[in-house]
PDB file of C-alpha atoms in Angstrom:
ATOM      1  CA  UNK A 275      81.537  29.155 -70.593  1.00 90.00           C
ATOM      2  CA  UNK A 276      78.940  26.360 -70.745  1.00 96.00           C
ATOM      3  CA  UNK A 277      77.165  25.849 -67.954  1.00 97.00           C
ATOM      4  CA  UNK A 278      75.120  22.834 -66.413  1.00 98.00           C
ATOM      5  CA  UNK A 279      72.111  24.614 -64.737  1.00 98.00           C
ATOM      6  CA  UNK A 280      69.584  22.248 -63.897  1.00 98.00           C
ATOM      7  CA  UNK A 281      69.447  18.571 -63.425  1.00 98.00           C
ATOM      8  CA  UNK A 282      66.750  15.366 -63.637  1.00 98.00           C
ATOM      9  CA  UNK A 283      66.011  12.513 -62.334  1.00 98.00           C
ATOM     10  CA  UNK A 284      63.585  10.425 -63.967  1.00 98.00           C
ATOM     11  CA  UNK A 285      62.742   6.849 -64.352  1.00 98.00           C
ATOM     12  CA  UNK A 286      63.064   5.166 -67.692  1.00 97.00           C
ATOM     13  CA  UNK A 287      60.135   2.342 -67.509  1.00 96.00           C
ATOM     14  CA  UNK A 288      59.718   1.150 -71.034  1.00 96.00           C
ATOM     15  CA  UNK A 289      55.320   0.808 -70.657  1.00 96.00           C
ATOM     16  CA  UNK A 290      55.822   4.738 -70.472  1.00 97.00           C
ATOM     17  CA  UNK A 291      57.126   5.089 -74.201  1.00 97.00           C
ATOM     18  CA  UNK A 292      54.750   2.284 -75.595  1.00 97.00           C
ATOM     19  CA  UNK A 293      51.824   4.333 -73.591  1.00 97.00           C
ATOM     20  CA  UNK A 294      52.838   7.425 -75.426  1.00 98.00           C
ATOM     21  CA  UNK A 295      53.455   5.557 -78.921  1.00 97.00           C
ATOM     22  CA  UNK A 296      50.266   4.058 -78.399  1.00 97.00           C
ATOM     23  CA  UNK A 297      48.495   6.977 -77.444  1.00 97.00           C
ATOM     24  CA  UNK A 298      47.247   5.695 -74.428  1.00 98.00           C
ATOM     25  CA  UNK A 299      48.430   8.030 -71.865  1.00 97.00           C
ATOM     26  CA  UNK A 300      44.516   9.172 -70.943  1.00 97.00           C
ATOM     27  CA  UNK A 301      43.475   5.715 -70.007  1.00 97.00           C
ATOM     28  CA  UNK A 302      42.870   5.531 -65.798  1.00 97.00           C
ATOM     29  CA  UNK A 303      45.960   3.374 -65.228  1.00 97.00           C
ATOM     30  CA  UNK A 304      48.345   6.090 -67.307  1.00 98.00           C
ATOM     31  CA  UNK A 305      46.652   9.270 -66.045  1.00 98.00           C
ATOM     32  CA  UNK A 306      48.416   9.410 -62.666  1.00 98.00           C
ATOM     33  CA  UNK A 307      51.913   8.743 -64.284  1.00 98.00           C
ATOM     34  CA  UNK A 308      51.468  11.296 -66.869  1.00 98.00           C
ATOM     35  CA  UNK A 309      50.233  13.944 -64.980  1.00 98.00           C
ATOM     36  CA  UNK A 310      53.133  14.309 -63.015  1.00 98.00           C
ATOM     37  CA  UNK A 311      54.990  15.176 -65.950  1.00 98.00           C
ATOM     38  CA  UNK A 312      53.062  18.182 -67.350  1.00 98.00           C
ATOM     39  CA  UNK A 313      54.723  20.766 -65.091  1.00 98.00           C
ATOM     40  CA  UNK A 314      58.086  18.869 -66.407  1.00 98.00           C
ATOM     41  CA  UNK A 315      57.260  20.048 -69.838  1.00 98.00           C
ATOM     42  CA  UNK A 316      56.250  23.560 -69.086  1.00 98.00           C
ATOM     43  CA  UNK A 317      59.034  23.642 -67.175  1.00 98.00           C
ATOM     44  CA  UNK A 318      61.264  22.589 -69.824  1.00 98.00           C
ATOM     45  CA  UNK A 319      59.688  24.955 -72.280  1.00 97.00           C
ATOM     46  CA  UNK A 320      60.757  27.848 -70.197  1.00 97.00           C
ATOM     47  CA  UNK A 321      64.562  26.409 -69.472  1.00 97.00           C
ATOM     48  CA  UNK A 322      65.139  24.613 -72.829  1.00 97.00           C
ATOM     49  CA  UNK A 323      68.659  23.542 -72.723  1.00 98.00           C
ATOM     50  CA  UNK A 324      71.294  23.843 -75.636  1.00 98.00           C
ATOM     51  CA  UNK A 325      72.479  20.562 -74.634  1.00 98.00           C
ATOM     52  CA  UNK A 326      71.279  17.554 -72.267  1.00 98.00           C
ATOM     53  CA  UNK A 327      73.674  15.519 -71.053  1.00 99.00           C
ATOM     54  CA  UNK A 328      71.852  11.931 -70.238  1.00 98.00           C
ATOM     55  CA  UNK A 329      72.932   8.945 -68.215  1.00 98.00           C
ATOM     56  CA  UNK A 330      70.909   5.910 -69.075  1.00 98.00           C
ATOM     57  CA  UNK A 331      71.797   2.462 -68.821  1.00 98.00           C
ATOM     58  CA  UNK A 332      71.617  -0.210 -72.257  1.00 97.00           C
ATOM     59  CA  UNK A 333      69.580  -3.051 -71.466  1.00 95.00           C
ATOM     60  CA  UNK A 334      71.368  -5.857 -73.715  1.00 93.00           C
ATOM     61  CA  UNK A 335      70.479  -3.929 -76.691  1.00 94.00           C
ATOM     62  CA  UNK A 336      73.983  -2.263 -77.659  1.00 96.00           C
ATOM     63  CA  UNK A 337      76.212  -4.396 -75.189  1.00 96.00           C
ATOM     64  CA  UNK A 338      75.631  -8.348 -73.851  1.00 91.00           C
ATOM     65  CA  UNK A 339      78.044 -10.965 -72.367  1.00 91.00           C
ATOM     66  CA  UNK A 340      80.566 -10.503 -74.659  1.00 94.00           C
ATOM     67  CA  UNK A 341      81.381  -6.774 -73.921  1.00 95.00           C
ATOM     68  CA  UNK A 342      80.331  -4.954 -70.927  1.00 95.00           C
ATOM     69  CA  UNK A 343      81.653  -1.124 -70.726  1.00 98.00           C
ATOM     70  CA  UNK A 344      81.411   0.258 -67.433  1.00 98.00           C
ATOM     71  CA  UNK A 345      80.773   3.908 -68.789  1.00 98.00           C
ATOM     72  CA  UNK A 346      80.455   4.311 -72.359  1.00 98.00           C
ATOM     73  CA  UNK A 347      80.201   7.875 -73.858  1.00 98.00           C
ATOM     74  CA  UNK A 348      78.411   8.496 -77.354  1.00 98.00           C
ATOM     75  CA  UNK A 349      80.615  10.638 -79.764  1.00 98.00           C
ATOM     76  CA  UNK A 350      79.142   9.608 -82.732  1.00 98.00           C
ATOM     77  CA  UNK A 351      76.890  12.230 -84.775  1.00 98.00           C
ATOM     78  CA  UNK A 352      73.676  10.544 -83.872  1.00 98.00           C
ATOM     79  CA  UNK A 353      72.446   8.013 -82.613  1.00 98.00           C
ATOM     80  CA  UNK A 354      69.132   5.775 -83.821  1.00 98.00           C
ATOM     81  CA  UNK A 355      66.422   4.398 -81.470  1.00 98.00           C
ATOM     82  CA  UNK A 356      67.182   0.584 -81.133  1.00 97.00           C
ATOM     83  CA  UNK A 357      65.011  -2.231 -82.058  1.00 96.00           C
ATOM     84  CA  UNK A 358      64.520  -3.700 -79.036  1.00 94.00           C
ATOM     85  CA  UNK A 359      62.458  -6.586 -80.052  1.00 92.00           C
ATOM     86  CA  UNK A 360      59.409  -5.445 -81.394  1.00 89.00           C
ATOM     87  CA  UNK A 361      60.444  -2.598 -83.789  1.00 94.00           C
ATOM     88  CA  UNK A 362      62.160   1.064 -82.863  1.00 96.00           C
ATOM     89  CA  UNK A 363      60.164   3.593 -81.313  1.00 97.00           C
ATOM     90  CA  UNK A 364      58.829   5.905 -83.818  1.00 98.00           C
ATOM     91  CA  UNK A 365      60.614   8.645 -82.354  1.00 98.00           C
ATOM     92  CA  UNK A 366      63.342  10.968 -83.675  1.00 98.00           C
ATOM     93  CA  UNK A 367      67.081  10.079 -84.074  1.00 98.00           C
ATOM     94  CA  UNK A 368      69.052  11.406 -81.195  1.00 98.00           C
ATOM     95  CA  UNK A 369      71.521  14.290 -82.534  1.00 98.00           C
ATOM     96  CA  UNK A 370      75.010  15.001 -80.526  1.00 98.00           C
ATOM     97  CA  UNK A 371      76.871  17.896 -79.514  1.00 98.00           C
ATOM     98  CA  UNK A 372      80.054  15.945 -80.863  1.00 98.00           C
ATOM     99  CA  UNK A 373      82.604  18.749 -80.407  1.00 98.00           C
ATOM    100  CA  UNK A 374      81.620  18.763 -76.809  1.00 98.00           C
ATOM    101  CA  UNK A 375      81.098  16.051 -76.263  1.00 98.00           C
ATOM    102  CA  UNK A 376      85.029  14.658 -77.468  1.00 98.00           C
ATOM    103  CA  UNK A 377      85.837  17.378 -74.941  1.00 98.00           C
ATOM    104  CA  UNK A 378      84.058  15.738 -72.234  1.00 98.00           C
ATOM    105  CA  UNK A 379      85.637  12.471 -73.102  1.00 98.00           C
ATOM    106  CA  UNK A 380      89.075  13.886 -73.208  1.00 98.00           C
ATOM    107  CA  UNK A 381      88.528  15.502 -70.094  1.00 98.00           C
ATOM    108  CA  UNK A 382      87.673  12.827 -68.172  1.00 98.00           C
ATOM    109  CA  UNK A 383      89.885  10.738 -69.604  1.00 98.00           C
ATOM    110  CA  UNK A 384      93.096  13.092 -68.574  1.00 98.00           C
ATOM    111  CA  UNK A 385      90.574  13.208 -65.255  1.00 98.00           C
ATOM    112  CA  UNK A 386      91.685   9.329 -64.620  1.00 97.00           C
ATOM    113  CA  UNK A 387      88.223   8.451 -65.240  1.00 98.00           C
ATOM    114  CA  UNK A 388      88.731   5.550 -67.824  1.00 96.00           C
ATOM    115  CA  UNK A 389      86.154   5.662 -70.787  1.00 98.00           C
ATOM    116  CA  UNK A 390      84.928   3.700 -73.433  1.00 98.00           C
ATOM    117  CA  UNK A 391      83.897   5.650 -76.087  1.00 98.00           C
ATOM    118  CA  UNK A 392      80.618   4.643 -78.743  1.00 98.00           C
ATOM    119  CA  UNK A 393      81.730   6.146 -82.352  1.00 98.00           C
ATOM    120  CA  UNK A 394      78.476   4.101 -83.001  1.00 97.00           C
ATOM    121  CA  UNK A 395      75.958   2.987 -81.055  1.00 97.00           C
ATOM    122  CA  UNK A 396      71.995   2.443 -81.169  1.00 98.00           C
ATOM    123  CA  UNK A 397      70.165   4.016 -77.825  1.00 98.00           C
ATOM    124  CA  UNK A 398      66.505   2.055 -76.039  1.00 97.00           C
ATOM    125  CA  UNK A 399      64.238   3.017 -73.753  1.00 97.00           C
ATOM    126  CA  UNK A 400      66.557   4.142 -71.254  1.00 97.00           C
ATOM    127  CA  UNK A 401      67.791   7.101 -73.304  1.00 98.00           C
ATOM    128  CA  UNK A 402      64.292   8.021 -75.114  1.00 98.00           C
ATOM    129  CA  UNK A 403      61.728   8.159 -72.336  1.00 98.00           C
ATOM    130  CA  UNK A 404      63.464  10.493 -70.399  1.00 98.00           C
ATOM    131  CA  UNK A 405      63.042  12.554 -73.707  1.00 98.00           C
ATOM    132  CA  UNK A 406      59.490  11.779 -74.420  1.00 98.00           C
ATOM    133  CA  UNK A 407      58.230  12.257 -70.915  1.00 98.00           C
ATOM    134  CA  UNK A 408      60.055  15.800 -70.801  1.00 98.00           C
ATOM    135  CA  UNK A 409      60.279  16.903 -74.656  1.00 98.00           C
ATOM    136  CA  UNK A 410      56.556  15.716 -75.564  1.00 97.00           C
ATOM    137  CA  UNK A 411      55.072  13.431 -78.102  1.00 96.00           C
ATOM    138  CA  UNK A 412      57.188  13.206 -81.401  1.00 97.00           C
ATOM    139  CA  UNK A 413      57.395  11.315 -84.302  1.00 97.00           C
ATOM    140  CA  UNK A 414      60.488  10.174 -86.289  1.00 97.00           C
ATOM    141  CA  UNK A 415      60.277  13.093 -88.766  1.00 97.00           C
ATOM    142  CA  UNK A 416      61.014  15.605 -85.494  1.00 97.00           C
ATOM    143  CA  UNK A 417      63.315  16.668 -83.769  1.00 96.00           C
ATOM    144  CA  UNK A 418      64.022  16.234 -80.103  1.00 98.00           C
ATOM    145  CA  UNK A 419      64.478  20.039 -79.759  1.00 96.00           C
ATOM    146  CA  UNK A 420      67.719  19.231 -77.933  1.00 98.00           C
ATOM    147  CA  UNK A 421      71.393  18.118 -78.853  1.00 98.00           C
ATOM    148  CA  UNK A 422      71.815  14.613 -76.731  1.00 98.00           C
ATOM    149  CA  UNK A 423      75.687  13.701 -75.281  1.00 98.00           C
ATOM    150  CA  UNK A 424      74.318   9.926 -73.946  1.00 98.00           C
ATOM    151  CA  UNK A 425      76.341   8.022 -71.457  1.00 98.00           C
ATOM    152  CA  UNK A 426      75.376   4.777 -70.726  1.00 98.00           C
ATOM    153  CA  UNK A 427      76.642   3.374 -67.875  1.00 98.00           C
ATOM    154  CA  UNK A 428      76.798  -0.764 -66.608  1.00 98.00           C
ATOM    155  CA  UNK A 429      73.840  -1.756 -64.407  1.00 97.00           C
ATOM    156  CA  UNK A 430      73.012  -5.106 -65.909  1.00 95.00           C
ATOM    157  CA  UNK A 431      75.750  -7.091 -64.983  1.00 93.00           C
ATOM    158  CA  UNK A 432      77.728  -7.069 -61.767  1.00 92.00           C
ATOM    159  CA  UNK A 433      79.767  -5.593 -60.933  1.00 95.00           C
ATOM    160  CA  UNK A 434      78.211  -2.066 -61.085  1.00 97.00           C
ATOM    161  CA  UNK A 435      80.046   1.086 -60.077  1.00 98.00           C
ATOM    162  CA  UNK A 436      79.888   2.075 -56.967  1.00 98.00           C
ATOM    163  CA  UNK A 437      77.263   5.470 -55.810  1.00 98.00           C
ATOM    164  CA  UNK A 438      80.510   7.009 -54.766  1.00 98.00           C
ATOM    165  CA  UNK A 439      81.769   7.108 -58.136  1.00 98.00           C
ATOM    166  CA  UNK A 440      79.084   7.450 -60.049  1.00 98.00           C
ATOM    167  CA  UNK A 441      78.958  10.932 -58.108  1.00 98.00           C
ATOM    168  CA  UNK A 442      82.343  11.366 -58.395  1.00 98.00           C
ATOM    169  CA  UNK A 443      82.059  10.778 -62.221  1.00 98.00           C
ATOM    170  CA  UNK A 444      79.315  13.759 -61.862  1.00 98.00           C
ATOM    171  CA  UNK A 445      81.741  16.054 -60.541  1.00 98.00           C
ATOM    172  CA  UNK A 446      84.216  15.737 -63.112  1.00 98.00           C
ATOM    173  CA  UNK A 447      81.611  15.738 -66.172  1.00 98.00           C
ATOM    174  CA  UNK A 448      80.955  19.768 -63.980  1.00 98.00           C
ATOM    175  CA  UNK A 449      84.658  20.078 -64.363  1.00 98.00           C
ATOM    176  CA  UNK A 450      84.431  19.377 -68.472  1.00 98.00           C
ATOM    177  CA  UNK A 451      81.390  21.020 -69.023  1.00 98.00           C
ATOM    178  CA  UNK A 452      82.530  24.323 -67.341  1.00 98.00           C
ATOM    179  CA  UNK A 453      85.886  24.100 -68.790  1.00 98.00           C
ATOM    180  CA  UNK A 454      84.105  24.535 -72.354  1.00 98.00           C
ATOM    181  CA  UNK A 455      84.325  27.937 -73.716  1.00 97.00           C
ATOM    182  CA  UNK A 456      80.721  28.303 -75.786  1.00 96.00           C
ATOM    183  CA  UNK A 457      78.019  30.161 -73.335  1.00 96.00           C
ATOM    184  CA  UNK A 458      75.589  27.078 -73.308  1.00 97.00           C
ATOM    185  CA  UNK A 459      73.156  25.599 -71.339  1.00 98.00           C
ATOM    186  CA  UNK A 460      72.904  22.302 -70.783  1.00 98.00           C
ATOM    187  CA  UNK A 461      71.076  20.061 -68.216  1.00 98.00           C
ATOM    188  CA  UNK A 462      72.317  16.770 -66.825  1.00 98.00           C
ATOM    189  CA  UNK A 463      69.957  13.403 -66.592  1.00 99.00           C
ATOM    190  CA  UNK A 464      70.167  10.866 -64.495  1.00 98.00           C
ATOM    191  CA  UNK A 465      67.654   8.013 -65.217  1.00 98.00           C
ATOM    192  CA  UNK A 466      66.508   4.791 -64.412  1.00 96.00           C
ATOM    193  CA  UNK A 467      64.829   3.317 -61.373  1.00 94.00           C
ATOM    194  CA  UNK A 468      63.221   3.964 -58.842  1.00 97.00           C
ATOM    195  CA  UNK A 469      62.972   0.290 -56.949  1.00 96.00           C
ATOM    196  CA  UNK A 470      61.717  -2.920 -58.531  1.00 94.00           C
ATOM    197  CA  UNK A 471      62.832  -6.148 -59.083  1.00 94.00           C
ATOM    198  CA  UNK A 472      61.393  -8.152 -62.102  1.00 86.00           C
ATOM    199  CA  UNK A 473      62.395 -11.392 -61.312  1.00 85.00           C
ATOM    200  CA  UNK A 474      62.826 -14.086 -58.599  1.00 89.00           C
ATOM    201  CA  UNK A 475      61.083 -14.640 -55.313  1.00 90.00           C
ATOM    202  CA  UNK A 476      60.921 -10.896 -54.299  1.00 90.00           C
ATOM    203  CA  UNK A 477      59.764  -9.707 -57.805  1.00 88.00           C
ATOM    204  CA  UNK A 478      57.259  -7.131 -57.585  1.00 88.00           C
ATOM    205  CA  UNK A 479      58.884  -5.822 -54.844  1.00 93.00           C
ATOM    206  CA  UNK A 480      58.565  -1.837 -54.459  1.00 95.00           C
ATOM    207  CA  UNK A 481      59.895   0.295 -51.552  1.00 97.00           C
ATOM    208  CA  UNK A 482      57.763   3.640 -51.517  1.00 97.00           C
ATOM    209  CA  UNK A 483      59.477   4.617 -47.601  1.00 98.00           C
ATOM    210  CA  UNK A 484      62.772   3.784 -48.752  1.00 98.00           C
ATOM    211  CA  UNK A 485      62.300   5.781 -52.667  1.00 98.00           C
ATOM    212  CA  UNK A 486      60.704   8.474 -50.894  1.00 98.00           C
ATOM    213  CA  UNK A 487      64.030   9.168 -48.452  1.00 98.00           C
ATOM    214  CA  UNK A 488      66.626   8.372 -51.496  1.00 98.00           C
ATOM    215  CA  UNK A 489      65.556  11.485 -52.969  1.00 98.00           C
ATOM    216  CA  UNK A 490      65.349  13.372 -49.686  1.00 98.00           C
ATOM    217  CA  UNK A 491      68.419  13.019 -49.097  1.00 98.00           C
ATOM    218  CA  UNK A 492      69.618  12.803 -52.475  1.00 98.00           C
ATOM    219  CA  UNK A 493      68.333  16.829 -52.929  1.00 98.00           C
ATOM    220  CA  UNK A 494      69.700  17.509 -49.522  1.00 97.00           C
ATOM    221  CA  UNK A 495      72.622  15.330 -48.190  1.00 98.00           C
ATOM    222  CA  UNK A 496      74.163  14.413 -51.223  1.00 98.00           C
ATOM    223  CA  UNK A 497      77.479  13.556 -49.341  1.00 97.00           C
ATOM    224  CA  UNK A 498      75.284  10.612 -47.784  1.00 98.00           C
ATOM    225  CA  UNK A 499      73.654   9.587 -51.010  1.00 98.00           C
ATOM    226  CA  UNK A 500      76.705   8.474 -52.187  1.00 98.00           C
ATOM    227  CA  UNK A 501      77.502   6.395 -49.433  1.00 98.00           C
ATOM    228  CA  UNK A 502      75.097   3.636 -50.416  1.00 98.00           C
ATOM    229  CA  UNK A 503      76.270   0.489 -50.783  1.00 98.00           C
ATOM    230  CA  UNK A 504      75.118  -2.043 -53.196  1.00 97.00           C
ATOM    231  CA  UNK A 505      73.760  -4.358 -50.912  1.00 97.00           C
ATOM    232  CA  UNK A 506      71.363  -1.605 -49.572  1.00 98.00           C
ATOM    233  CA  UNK A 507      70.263  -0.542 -53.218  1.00 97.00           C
ATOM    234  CA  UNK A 508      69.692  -4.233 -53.477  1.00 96.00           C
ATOM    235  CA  UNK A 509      68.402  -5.280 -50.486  1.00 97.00           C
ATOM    236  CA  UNK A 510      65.630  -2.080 -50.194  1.00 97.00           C
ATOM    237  CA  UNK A 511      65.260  -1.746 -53.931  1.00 97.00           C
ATOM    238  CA  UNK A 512      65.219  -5.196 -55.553  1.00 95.00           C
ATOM    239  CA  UNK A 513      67.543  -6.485 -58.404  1.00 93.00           C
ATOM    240  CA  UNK A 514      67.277  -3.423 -60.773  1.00 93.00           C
ATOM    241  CA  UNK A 515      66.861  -0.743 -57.692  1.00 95.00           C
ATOM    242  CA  UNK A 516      71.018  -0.403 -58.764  1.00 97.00           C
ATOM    243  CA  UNK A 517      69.651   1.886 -61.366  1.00 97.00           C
ATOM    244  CA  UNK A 518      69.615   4.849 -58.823  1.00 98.00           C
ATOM    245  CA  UNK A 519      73.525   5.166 -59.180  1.00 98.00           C
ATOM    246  CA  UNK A 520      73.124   6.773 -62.024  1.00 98.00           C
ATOM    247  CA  UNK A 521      70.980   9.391 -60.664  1.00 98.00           C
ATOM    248  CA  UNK A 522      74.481   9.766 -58.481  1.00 98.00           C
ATOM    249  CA  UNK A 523      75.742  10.953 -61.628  1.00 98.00           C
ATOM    250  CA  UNK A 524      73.447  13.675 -62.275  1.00 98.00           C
ATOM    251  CA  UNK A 525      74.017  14.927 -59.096  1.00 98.00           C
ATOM    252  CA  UNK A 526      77.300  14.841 -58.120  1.00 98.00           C
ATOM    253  CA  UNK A 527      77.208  17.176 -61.732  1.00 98.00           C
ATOM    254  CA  UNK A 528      75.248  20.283 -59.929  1.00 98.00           C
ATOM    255  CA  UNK A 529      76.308  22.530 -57.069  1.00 97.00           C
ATOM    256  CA  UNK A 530      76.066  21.601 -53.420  1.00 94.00           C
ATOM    257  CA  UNK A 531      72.971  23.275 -52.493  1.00 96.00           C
ATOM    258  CA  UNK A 532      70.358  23.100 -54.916  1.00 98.00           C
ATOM    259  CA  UNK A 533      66.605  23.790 -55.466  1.00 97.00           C
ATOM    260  CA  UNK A 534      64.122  21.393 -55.386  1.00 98.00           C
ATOM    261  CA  UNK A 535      61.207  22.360 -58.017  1.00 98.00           C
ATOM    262  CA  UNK A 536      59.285  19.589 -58.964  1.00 98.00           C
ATOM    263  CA  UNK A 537      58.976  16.100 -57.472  1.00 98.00           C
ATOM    264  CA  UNK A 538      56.493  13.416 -58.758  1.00 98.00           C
ATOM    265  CA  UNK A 539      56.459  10.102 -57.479  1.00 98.00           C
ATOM    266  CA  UNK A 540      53.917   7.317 -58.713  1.00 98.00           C
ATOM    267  CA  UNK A 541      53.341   3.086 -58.015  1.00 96.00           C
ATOM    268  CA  UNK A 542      53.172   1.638 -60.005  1.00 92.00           C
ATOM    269  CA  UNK A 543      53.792   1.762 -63.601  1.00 94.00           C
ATOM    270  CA  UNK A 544      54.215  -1.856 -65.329  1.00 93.00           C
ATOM    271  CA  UNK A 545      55.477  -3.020 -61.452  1.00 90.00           C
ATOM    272  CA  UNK A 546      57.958  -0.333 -61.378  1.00 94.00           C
ATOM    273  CA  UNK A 547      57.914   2.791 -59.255  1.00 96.00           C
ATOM    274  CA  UNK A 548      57.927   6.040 -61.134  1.00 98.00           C
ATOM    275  CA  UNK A 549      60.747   8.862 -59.317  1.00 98.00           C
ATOM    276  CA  UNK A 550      61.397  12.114 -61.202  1.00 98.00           C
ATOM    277  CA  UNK A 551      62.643  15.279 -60.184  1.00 98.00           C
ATOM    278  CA  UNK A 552      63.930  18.799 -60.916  1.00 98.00           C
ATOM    279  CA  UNK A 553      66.786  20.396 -59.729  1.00 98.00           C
ATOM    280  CA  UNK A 554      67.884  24.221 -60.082  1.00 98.00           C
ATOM    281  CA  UNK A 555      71.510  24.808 -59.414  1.00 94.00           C
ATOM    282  CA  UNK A 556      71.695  27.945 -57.243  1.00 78.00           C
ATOM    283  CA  UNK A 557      72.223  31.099 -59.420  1.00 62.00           C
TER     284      UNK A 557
END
């Protein structure tokens, strides 16, 4: 059966792909950010999953005012990098799994988990940083090396979803993956974050204490992860902090008890702390 072995966290700060693109990543201000990251890619070398599974959030790109999905999962064959304003990032086109994943959507689906589901869609930053910072430097005639299923969940507009879903929604994703009969591997994503806010009187605003102890006890006490409410994610994190849901996602996807093997944590990147992690599910 497929299997989800490993997951990752990772924030999704757009100055990270434009640092890459621009091949700027050896400048002082990106060195610290980047190096954090190399044992990602080693590590990813060694564990290189059939599949990847990644939770992002679409910032106005795909979806605006006029439609606002709560969780939307890609089916469609691929998927192009968006232009988000100043051209698409010359990276490859994201290819799906589609057979799994219109298994995953019918499985959650019959789960009660109510879907929308993208036969086309564009993906941003919030899907392909999370693939450059882990799958290297590429350019749009590559490949990712990796079969993307992307869900892109609401954390633009309120209301949000709450943790407790979010990691509820990771559960049952475990339930899909594991009910599909190809031996694969695939690893789960959950991006975005960690706390900033970008606008208003508190913009700036970055909680390393508060970061720090979210992934503490996200690794460790995941039953109390998902008992944040949004007014703490808000209140500790700033505006966009709400982003760390969706890491809620990833984990409620592996095993109880899992294995730390890489944290990096970095402040800040274009006023936005930098979280990322690796988790091993227990053999």
């Amino acid at each position: 059966m497929a299997k989800i072995t490993a997951g990752i966290a990772c924030s999704h700060v757009p100055a990270i792909g434009v640092a890459m693109d621009q091949h700027i990543t050896e400048q002082p201000y990106w060195v610290p950010v980047f190096e954090g990251f190399e044992f990602s890619r080693e590590w990813n070398k060694k564990n290189k999953p059939d599949v990847v599974f990644l939770v992002y959030n679409d910032h106005c790109t795909v979806f605006d005012a006029s439609c606002i999905p709560t969780f939307a999962l890609g089916c469609a064959a691929e998927f192009a990098p968006a232009d988000e304003g100043w051209g698409a990032r010359p990276v490859p086109v994201v290819k799906n799994h589609q057979e799994l994943a219109s298994h995953i959507a019918q499985s959650l689906i019959l789960d009660e988990f109510d879907m929308t589901i993208m036969n086309e869609m564009e993906v941003d930053h919030g899907l392909t940083v999370p693939l450059s910072v882990m799958f290297g430097d590429k350019t749009p005639e590559d490949d990712w090396g990796t079969l993307v299923i992307p869900l892109a969940v609401n954390v633009v507009q309120y209301p949000a979803p709450t943790a407790n879903r979010c990691y509820a929604l990771g559960q049952a994703i475990k339930r899909a993956v594991e009910s599909w009969p190809e031996d694969i591997n695939v690893h789960i994503y959950g991006t975005g974050g960690m706390s900033h806010q970008l606008q208003a009187q508190r913009a700036g605003l970055i909680n390393a204490t508060w970061d720090q102890q979210f992934m503490d006890i996200l690794v460790n006490e995941p039953e109390k992860a998902r008992k944040i409410s949004h007014l703490e994610f808000l209140r500790e994190t700033g505006s966009e902090g709400i982003e760390m849901v969706m890491w809620l996602v990833m984990r409620g996807a592996l095993e109880e008890k899992v294995t730390e093997v890489h944290r990096h944590y970095h402040v800040p990147a274009s006023n936005t702390a930098v979280g990322h992690l690796i988790l091993e599910n227990h053999a």
